[in-house]
CSV table of N, CA, C and O in Angstrom, one decimal:
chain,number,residue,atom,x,y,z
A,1,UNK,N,10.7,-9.7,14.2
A,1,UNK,CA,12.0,-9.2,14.2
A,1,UNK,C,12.6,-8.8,15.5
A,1,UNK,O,11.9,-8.3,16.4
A,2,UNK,N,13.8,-9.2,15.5
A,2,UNK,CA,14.4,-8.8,17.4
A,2,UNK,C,15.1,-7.6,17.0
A,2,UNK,O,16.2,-7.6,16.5
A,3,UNK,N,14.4,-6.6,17.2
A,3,UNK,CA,15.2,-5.1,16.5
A,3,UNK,C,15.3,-4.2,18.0
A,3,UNK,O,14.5,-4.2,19.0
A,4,UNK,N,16.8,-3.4,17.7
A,4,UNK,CA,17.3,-2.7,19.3
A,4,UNK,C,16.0,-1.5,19.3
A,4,UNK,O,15.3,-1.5,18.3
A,5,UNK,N,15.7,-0.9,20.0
A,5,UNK,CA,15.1,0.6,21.1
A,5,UNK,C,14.6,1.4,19.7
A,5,UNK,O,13.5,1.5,19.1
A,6,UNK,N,15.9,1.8,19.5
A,6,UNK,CA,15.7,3.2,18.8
A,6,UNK,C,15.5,4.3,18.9
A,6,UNK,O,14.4,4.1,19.4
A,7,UNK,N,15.6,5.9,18.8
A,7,UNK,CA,15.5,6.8,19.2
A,7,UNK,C,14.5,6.9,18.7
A,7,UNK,O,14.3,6.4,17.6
A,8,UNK,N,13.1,7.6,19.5
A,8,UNK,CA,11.9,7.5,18.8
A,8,UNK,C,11.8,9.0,17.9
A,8,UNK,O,11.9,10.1,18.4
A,9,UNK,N,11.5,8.8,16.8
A,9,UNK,CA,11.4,10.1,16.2
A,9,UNK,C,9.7,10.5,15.9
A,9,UNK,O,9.6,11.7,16.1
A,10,UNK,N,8.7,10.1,15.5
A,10,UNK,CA,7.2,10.3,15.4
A,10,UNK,C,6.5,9.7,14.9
A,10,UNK,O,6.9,9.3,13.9
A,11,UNK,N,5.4,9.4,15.2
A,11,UNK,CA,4.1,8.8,14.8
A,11,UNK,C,3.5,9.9,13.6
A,11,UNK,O,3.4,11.1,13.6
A,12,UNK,N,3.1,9.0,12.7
A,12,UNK,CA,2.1,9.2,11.8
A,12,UNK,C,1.0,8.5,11.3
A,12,UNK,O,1.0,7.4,10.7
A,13,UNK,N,0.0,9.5,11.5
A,13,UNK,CA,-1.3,9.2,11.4
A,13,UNK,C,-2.2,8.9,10.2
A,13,UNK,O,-1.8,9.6,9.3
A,14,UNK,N,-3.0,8.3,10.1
A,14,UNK,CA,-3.2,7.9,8.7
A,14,UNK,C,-2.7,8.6,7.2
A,14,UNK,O,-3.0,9.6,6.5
A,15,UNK,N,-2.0,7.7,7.1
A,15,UNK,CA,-1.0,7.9,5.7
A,15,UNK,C,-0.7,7.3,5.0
A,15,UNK,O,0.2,6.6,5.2
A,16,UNK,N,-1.1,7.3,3.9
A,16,UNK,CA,-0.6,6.5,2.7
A,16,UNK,C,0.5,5.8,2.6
A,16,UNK,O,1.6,6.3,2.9
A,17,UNK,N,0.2,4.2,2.2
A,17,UNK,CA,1.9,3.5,2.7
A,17,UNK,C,2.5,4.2,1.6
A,17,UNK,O,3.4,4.9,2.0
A,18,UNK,N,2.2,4.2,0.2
A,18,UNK,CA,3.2,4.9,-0.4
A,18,UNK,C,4.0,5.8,-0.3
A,18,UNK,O,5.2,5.9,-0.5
A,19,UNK,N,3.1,6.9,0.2
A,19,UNK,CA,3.5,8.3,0.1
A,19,UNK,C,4.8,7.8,1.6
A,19,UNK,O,6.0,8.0,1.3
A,20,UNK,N,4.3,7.3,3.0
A,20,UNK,CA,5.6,7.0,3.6
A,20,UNK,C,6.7,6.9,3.1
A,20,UNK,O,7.7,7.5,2.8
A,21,UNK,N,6.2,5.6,2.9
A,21,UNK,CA,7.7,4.9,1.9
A,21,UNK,C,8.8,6.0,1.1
A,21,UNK,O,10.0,6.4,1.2
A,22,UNK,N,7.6,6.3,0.3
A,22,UNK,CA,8.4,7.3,-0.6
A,22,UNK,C,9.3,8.5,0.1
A,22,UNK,O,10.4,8.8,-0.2
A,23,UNK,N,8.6,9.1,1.2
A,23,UNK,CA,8.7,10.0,2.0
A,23,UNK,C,10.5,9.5,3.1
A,23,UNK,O,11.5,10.2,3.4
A,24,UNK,N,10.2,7.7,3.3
A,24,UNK,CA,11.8,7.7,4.2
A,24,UNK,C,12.5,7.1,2.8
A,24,UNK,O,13.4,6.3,3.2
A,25,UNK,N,12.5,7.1,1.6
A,25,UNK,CA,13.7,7.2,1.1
A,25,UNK,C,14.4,8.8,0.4
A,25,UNK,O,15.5,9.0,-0.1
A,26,UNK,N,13.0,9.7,0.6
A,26,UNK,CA,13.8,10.6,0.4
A,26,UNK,C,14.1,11.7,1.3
A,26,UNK,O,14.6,12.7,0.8
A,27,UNK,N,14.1,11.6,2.3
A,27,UNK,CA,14.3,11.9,3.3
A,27,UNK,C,16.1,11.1,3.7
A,27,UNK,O,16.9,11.5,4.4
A,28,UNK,N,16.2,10.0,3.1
A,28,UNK,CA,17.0,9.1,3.6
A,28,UNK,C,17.0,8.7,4.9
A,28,UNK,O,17.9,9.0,5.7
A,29,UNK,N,16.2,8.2,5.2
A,29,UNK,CA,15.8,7.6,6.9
A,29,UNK,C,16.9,6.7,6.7
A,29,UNK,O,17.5,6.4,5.7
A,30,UNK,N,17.0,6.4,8.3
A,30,UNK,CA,17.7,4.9,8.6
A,30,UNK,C,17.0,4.8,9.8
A,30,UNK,O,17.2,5.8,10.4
A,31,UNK,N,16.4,4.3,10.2
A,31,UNK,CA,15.7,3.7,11.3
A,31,UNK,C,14.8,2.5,11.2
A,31,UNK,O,15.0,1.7,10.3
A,32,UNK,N,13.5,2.1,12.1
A,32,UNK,CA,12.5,1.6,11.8
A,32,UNK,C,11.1,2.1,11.7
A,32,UNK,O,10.3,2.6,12.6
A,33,UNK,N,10.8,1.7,10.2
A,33,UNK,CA,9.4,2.7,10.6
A,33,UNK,C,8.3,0.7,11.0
A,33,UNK,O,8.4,-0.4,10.3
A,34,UNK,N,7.5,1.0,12.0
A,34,UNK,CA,6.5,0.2,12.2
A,34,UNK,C,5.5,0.7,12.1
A,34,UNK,O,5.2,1.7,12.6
A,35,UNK,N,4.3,-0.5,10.9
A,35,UNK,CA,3.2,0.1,10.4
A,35,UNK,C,2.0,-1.0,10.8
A,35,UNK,O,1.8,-2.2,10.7
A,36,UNK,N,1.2,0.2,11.4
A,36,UNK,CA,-0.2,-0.6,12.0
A,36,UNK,C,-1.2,-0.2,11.3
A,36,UNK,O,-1.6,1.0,11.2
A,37,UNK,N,-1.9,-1.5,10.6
A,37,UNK,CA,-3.1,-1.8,9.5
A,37,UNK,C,-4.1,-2.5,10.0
A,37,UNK,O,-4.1,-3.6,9.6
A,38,UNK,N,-5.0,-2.1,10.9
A,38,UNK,CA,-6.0,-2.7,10.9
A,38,UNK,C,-5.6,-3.3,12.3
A,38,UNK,O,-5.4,-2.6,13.3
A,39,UNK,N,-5.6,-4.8,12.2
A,39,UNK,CA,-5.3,-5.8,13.0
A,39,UNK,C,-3.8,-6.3,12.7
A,39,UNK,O,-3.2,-7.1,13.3
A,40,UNK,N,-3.3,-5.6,11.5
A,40,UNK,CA,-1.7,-6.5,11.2
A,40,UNK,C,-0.9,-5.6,11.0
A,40,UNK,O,-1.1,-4.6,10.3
A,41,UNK,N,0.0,-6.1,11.7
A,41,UNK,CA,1.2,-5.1,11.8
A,41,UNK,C,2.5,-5.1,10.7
A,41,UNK,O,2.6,-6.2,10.0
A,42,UNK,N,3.1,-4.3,10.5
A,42,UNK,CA,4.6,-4.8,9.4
A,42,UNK,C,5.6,-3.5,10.4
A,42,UNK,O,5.4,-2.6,11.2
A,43,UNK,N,6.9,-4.2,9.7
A,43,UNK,CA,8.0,-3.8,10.1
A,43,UNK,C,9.4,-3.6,9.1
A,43,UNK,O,9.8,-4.6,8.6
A,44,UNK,N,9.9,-2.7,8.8
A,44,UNK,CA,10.8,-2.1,7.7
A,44,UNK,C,12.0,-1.6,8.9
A,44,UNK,O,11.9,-1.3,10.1
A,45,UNK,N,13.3,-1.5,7.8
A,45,UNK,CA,14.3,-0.6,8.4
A,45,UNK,C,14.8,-0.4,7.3
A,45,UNK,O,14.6,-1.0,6.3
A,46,UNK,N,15.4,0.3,7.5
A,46,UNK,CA,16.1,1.2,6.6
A,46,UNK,C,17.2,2.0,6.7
A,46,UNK,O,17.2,2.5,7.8
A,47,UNK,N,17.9,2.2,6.0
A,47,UNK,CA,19.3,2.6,6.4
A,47,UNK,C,19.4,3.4,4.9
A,47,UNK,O,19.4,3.0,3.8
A,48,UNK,N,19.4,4.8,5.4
A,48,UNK,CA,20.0,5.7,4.3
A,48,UNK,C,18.9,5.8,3.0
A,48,UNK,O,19.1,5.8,1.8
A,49,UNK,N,17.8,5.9,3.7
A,49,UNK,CA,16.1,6.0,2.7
A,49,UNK,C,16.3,4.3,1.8
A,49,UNK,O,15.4,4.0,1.1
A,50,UNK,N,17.6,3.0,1.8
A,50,UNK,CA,17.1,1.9,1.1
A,50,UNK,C,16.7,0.9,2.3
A,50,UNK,O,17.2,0.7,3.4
A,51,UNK,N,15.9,0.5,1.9
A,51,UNK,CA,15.0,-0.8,2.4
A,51,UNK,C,16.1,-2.2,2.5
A,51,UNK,O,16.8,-2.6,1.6
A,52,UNK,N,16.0,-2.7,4.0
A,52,UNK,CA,17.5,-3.9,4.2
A,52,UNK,C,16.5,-5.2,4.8
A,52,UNK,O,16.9,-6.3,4.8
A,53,UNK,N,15.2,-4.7,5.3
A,53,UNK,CA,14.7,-5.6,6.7
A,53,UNK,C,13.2,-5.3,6.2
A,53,UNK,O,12.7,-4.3,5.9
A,54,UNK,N,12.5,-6.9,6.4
A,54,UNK,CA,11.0,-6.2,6.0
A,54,UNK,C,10.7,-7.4,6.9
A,54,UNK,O,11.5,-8.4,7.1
A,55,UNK,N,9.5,-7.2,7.5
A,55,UNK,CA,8.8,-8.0,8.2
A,55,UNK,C,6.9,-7.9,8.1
A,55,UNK,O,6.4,-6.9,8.7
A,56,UNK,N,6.0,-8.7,7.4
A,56,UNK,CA,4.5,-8.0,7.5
A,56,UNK,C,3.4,-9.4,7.6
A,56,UNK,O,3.1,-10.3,6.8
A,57,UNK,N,3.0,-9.2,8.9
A,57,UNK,CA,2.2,-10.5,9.1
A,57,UNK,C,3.4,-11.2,9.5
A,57,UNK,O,4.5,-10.7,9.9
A,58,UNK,N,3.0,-12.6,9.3
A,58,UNK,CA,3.9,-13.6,9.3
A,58,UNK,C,5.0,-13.9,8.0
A,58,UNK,O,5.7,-14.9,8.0
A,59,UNK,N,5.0,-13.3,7.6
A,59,UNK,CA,5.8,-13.2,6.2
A,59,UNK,C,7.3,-12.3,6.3
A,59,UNK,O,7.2,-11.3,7.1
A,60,UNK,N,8.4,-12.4,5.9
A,60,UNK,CA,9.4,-11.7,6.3
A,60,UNK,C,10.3,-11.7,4.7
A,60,UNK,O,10.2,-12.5,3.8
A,61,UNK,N,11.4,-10.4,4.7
A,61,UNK,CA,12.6,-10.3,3.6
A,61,UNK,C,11.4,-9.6,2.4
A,61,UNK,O,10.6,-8.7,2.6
A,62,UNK,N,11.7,-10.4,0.8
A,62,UNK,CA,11.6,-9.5,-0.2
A,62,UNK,C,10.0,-9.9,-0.3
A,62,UNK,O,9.2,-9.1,-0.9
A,63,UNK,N,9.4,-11.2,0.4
A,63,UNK,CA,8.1,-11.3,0.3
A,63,UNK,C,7.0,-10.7,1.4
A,63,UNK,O,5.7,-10.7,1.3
A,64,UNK,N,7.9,-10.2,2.4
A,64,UNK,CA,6.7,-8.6,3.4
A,64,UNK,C,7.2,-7.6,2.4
A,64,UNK,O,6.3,-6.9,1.9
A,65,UNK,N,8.5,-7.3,2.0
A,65,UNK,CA,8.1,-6.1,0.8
A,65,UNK,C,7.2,-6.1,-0.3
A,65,UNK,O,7.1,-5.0,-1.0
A,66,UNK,N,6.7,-7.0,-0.7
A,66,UNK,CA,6.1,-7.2,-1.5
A,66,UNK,C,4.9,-7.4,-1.2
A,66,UNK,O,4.0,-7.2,-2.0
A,67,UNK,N,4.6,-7.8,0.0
A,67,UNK,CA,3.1,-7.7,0.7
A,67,UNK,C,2.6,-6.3,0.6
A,67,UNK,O,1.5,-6.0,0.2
A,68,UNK,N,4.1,-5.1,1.3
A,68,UNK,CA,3.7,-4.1,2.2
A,68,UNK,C,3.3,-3.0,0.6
A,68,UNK,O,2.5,-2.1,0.8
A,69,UNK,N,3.9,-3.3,-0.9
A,69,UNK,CA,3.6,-2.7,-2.0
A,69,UNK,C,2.4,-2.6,-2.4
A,69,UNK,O,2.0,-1.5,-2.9
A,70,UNK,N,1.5,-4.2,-2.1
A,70,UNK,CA,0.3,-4.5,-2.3
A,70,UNK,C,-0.7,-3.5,-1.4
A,70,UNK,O,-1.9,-3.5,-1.7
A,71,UNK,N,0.0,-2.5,-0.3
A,71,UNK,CA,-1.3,-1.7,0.2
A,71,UNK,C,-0.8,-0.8,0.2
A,71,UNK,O,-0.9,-0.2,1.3
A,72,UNK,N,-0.2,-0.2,-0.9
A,72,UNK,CA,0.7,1.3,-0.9
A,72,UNK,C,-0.5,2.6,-0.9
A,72,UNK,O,-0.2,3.8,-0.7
A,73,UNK,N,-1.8,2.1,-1.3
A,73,UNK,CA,-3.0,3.0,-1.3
A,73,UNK,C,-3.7,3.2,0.0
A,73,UNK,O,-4.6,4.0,0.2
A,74,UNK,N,-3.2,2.0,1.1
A,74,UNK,CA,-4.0,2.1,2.2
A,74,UNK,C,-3.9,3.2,3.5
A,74,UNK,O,-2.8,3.7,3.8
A,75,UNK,N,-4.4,3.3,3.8
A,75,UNK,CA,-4.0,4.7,4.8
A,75,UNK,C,-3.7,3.5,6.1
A,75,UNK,O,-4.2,2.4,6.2
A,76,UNK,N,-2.6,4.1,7.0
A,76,UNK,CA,-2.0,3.6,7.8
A,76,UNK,C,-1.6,4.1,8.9
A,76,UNK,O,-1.3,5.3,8.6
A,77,UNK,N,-1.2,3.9,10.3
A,77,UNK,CA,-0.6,4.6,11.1
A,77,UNK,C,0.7,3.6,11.4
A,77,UNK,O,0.7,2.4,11.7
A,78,UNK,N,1.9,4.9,11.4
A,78,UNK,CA,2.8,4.6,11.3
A,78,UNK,C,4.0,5.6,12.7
A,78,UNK,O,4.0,6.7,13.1
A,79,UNK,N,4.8,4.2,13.1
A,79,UNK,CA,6.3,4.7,14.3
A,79,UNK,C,7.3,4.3,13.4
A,79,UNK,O,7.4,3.2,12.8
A,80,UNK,N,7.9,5.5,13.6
A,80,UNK,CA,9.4,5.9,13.0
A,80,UNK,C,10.3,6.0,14.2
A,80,UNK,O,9.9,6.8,15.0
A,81,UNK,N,11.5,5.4,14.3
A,81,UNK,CA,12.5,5.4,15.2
A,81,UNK,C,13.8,5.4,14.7
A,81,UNK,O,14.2,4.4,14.2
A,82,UNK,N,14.6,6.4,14.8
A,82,UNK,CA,16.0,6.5,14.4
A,82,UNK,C,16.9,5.2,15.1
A,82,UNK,O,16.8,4.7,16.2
A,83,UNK,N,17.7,4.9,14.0
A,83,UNK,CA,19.2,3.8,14.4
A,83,UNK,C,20.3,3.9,14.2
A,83,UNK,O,20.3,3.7,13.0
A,84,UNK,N,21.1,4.0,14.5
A,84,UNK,CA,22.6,4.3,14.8
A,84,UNK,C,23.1,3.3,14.0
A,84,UNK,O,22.5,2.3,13.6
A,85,UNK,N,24.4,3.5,13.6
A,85,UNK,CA,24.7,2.8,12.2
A,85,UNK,C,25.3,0.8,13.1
A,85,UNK,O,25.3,-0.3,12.6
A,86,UNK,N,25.6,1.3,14.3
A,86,UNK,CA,25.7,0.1,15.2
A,86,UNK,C,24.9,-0.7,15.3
A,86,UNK,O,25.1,-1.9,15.2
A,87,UNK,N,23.4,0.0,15.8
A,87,UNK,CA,22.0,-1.0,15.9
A,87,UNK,C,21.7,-1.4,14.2
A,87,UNK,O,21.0,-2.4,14.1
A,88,UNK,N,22.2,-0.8,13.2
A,88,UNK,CA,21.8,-0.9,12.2
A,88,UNK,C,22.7,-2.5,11.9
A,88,UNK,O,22.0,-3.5,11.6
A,89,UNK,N,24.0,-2.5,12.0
A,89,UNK,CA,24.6,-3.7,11.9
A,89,UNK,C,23.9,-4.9,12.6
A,89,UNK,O,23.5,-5.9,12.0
A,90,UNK,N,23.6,-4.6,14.1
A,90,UNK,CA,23.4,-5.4,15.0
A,90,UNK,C,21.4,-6.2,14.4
A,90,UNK,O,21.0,-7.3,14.4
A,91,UNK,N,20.8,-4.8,14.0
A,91,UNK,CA,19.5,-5.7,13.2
A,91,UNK,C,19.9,-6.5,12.3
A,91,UNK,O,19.5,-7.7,12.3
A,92,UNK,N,20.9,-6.0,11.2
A,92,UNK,CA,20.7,-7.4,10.3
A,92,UNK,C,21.6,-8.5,10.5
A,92,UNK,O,21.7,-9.5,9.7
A,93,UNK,N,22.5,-8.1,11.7
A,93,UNK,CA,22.8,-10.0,12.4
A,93,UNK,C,22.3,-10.6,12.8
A,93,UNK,O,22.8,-11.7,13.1
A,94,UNK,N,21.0,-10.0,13.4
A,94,UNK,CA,20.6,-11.0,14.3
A,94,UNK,C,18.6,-11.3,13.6
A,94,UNK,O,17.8,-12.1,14.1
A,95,UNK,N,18.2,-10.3,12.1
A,95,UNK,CA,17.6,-10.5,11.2
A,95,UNK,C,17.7,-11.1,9.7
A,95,UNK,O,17.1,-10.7,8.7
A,96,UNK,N,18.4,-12.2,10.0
A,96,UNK,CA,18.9,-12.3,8.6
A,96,UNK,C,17.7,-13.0,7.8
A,96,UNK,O,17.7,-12.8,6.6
A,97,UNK,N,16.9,-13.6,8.1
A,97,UNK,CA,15.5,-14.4,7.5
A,97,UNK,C,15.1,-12.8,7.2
A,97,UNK,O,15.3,-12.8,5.9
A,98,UNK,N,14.8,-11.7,7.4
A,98,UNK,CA,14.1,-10.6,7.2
A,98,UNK,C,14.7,-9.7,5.9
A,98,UNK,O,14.2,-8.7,5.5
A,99,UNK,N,15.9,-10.1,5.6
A,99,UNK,CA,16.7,-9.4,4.7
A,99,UNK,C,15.9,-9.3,3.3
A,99,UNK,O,15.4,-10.2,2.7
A,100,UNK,N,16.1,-7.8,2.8
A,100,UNK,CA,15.5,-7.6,1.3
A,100,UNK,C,16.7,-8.0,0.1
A,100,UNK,O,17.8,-7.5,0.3
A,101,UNK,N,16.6,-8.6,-0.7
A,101,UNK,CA,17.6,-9.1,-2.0
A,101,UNK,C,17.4,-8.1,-3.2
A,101,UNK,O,18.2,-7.7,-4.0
A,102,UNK,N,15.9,-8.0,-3.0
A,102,UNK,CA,15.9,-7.6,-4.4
A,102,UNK,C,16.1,-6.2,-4.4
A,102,UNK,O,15.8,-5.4,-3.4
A,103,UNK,N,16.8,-5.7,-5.5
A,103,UNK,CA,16.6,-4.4,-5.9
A,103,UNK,C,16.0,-3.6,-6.4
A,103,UNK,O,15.6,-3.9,-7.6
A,104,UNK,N,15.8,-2.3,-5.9
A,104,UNK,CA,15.1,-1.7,-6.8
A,104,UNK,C,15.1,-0.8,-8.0
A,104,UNK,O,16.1,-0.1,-8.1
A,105,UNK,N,14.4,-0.7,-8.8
A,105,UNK,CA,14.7,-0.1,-10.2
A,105,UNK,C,15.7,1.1,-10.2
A,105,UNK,O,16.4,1.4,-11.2
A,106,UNK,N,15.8,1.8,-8.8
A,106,UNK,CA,16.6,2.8,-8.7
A,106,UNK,C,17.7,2.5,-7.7
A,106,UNK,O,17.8,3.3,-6.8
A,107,UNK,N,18.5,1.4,-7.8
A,107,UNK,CA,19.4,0.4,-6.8
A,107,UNK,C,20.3,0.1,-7.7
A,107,UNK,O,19.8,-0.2,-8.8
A,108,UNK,N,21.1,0.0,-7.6
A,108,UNK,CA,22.0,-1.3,-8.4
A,108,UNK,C,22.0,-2.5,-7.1
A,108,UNK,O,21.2,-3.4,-7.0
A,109,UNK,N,23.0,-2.2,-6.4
A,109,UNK,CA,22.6,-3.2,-5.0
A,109,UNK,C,22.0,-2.9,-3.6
A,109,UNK,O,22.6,-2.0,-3.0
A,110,UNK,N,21.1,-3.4,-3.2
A,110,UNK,CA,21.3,-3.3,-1.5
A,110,UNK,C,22.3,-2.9,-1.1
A,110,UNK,O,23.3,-2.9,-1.7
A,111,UNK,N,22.3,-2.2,0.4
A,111,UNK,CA,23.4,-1.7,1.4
A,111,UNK,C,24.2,-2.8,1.4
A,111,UNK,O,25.4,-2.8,1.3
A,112,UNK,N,23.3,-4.0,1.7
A,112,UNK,CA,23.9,-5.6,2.7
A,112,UNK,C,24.2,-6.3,1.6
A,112,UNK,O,24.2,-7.5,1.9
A,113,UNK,N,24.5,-5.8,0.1
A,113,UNK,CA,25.3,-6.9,-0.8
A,113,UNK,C,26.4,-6.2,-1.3
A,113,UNK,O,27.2,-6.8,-2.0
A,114,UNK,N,26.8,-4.7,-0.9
A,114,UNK,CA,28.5,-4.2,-1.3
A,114,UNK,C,29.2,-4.5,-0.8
A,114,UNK,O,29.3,-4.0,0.4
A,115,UNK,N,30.3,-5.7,-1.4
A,115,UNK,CA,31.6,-5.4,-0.7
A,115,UNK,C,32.3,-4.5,-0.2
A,115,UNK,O,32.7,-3.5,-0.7
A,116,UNK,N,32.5,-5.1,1.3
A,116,UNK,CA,33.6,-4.4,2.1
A,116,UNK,C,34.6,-4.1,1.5
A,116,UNK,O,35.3,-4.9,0.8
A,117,UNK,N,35.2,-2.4,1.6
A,117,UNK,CA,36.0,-1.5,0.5
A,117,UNK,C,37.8,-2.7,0.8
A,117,UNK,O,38.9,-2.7,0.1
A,118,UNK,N,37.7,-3.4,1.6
A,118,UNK,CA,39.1,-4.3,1.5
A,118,UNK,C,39.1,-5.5,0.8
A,118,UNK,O,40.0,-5.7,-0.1
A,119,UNK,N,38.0,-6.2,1.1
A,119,UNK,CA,37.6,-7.3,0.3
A,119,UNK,C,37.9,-6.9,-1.6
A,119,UNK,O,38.4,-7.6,-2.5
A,120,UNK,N,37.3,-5.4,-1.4
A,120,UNK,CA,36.9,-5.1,-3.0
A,120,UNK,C,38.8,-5.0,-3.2
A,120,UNK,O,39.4,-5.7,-4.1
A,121,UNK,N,39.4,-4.3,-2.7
A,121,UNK,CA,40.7,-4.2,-2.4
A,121,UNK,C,41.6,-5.4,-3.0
A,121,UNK,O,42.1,-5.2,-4.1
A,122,UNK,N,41.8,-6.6,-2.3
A,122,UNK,CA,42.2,-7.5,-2.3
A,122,UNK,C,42.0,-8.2,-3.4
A,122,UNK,O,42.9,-8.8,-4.0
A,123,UNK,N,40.1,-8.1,-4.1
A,123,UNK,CA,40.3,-8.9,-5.3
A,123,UNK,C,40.7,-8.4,-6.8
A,123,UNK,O,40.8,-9.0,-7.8
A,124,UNK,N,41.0,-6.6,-6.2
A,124,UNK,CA,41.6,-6.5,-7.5
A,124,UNK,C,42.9,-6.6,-7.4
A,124,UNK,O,43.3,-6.7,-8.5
A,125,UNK,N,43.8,-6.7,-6.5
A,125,UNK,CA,44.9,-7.2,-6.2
A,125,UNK,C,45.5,-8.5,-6.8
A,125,UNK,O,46.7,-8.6,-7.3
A,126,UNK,N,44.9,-9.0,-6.7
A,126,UNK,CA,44.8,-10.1,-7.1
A,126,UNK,C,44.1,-10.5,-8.5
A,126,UNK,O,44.1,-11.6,-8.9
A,127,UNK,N,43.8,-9.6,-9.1
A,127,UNK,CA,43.9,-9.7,-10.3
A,127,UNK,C,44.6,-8.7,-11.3
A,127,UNK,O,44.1,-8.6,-12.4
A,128,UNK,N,45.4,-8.2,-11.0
A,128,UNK,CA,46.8,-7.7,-11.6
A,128,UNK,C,47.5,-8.6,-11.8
A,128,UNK,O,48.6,-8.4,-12.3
């Protein structure tokens, strides 16, 4: 993934992927947490504790999230870096193979599938 700097916010030390996970949605992160396993690395961002960008191994979008679920028991060390809602745009234009679709049981949609409040605007306009 070509993802901007980020403000570095902390490392953590062997930790359960889940309990992370669970930990930047409720926290509501937006940043990138990068997670080192062993010899293989993955990559998530997040914007507002939901998951938009996954990257793990060579695998990228809803199938590295679905890798990174498969080791939610594994202890891990993990970098967390804060993103500004600008880097946050600018990752997933220039990430779009990395994008998450699916949603989760507690989602109705992804960030990156609500219409723009004008778009939404216009088509109800238009249907009056």
């Amino acid at each position: 993934m070509q993802l901007p700097r980020g403000t570095f916010l902390n490392i953590k030390r062997s930790t359960k992927v889940g309990d992370l996970l669970a930990e930047l949605q409720d926290m509501k992160f937006t940043g990138i947490c990068s997670i080192s396993f062993g010899l293989v690395n993955g990559t998530a961002v997040f914007k507002s504790g939901k998951r938009i960008l996954a990257q793990y191994k060579d695998i990228l979008g809803d199938a590295a999230w679905e890798e990174l679920q498969k080791i939610t028991g594994a202890k891990v060390d993990a970098s967390l870096s804060t993103l500004s809602e600008a880097q946050i745009q600018l990752s997933l234009e220039f990430n779009k193979n990395c994008l998450i679709v699916k949603g989760v049981k507690t989602e109705n949609t992804p960030p990156h599938e609500i219409p723009a409040p004008s778009q939404h605007t216009i088509k109800k306009r238009s249907e009056e």
